[in-house]
């Protein structure tokens, strides 16, 4: 038991405070969460806070918006967004108006079809445009959370590493497609 606690301690948050850091967590619940968070981010943008966020963590519907910010903005979030409506709000609202889950759900009934792969295809086509996780713009540090179904713990996808405290972390594959990772945060757990 002590060995498990000792190994897990290496993954706990640092006791050292990082000056001027702001973390933001975007929860899940599908497109409802995406649109809710869109409104919250708009307000943070209006107050000049959004560009100061240093870590953006998300799961499920929150990962749709986080994935968009990580893969589709012309520059890092820290440089600001010149027109929130045209650069973020309108494209996200357009994306949320698509019926991207119907075909993956129907194709799940077909043998040898992978629901996650079909959802990843839809995300790639309509959300991330083939962006690789290794290419996302920093800052902020984008963290996409999923569930490790083998151990029942939080699995993290980040630009430089992925894993969890049970299995350990490894370097994120350089050819890792953002759409695949985002679809996993929406279909597991």
Short mmCIF file of N, CA, C and O in Angstrom, two decimals, residues 31 35 64 72 90-104 119 121-128:
data_model
loop_
_atom_site.label_atom_id
_atom_site.label_comp_id
_atom_site.label_asym_id
_atom_site.label_seq_id
_atom_site.Cartn_x
_atom_site.Cartn_y
_atom_site.Cartn_z
N UNK A 31 -23.33 18.92 -26.10
CA UNK A 31 -23.40 20.25 -26.70
C UNK A 31 -23.95 21.28 -25.72
O UNK A 31 -23.64 22.45 -25.81
N UNK A 35 -22.06 24.83 -25.24
CA UNK A 35 -22.70 26.14 -25.39
C UNK A 35 -22.72 26.93 -24.09
O UNK A 35 -22.56 28.15 -24.09
N UNK A 64 -15.04 19.76 -26.45
CA UNK A 64 -15.36 20.26 -27.79
C UNK A 64 -14.89 21.71 -27.90
O UNK A 64 -14.20 22.08 -28.85
N UNK A 72 -8.10 25.57 -33.61
CA UNK A 72 -8.62 26.41 -34.69
C UNK A 72 -8.30 27.89 -34.59
O UNK A 72 -8.42 28.62 -35.58
N UNK A 90 -19.48 32.05 -33.41
CA UNK A 90 -20.20 31.60 -34.61
C UNK A 90 -19.76 30.20 -35.07
O UNK A 90 -20.63 29.36 -35.35
N UNK A 91 -18.45 29.91 -35.15
CA UNK A 91 -18.06 28.55 -35.56
C UNK A 91 -18.51 27.47 -34.57
O UNK A 91 -18.93 26.39 -35.00
N UNK A 92 -18.45 27.75 -33.28
CA UNK A 92 -18.88 26.74 -32.30
C UNK A 92 -20.38 26.53 -32.38
O UNK A 92 -20.87 25.39 -32.34
N UNK A 93 -21.14 27.60 -32.51
CA UNK A 93 -22.59 27.45 -32.63
C UNK A 93 -22.95 26.69 -33.91
O UNK A 93 -23.85 25.85 -33.90
N UNK A 94 -22.22 26.96 -34.99
CA UNK A 94 -22.44 26.21 -36.23
C UNK A 94 -22.13 24.73 -36.03
O UNK A 94 -22.89 23.86 -36.45
N UNK A 95 -21.01 24.44 -35.37
CA UNK A 95 -20.64 23.05 -35.11
C UNK A 95 -21.70 22.34 -34.28
O UNK A 95 -22.08 21.21 -34.56
N UNK A 96 -22.20 23.01 -33.24
CA UNK A 96 -23.20 22.41 -32.37
C UNK A 96 -24.55 22.21 -33.07
O UNK A 96 -25.38 21.44 -32.58
N UNK A 97 -24.76 22.89 -34.17
CA UNK A 97 -26.01 22.71 -34.91
C UNK A 97 -25.96 21.48 -35.83
O UNK A 97 -26.99 21.06 -36.36
N UNK A 98 -24.78 20.89 -36.00
CA UNK A 98 -24.64 19.70 -36.85
C UNK A 98 -25.15 18.47 -36.13
O UNK A 98 -25.09 18.37 -34.91
N UNK A 99 -25.62 17.51 -36.89
CA UNK A 99 -26.08 16.25 -36.33
C UNK A 99 -24.95 15.23 -36.50
O UNK A 99 -25.03 14.33 -37.34
N UNK A 100 -23.88 15.39 -35.70
CA UNK A 100 -22.71 14.53 -35.91
C UNK A 100 -22.80 13.19 -35.18
O UNK A 100 -22.02 12.30 -35.46
N UNK A 101 -23.71 13.04 -34.26
CA UNK A 101 -23.78 11.79 -33.49
C UNK A 101 -24.73 10.75 -34.09
O UNK A 101 -24.63 9.58 -33.75
N UNK A 102 -25.62 11.16 -34.97
CA UNK A 102 -26.60 10.20 -35.51
C UNK A 102 -25.92 9.09 -36.28
O UNK A 102 -26.16 7.92 -36.01
N UNK A 103 -25.05 9.43 -37.22
CA UNK A 103 -24.43 8.39 -38.04
C UNK A 103 -23.49 7.50 -37.23
O UNK A 103 -23.56 6.28 -37.36
N UNK A 104 -22.63 8.05 -36.37
CA UNK A 104 -21.84 7.14 -35.54
C UNK A 104 -22.70 6.22 -34.68
O UNK A 104 -22.37 5.06 -34.49
N UNK A 119 -16.90 9.11 -34.64
CA UNK A 119 -17.01 10.43 -34.02
C UNK A 119 -15.74 11.24 -34.29
O UNK A 119 -15.82 12.43 -34.60
N UNK A 121 -13.86 11.00 -36.88
CA UNK A 121 -13.96 11.45 -38.28
C UNK A 121 -14.81 12.72 -38.38
O UNK A 121 -14.44 13.67 -39.08
N UNK A 122 -15.93 12.76 -37.67
CA UNK A 122 -16.79 13.94 -37.69
C UNK A 122 -16.07 15.15 -37.08
O UNK A 122 -16.16 16.26 -37.60
N UNK A 123 -15.37 14.95 -35.97
CA UNK A 123 -14.62 16.04 -35.34
C UNK A 123 -13.52 16.55 -36.27
O UNK A 123 -13.30 17.75 -36.37
N UNK A 124 -12.84 15.63 -36.91
CA UNK A 124 -11.77 16.02 -37.82
C UNK A 124 -12.31 16.86 -38.98
O UNK A 124 -11.73 17.87 -39.35
N UNK A 125 -13.42 16.44 -39.51
CA UNK A 125 -14.02 17.14 -40.66
C UNK A 125 -14.60 18.50 -40.27
O UNK A 125 -14.45 19.47 -41.01
N UNK A 126 -15.25 18.58 -39.11
CA UNK A 126 -15.99 19.79 -38.77
C UNK A 126 -15.40 20.65 -37.65
O UNK A 126 -15.86 21.77 -37.45
N UNK A 127 -14.41 20.13 -36.92
CA UNK A 127 -13.93 20.86 -35.75
C UNK A 127 -12.43 21.14 -35.78
O UNK A 127 -12.00 22.27 -35.64
N UNK A 128 -11.61 20.12 -35.98
CA UNK A 128 -10.16 20.28 -35.80
C UNK A 128 -9.37 20.39 -37.10
O UNK A 128 -8.19 20.71 -37.06
#
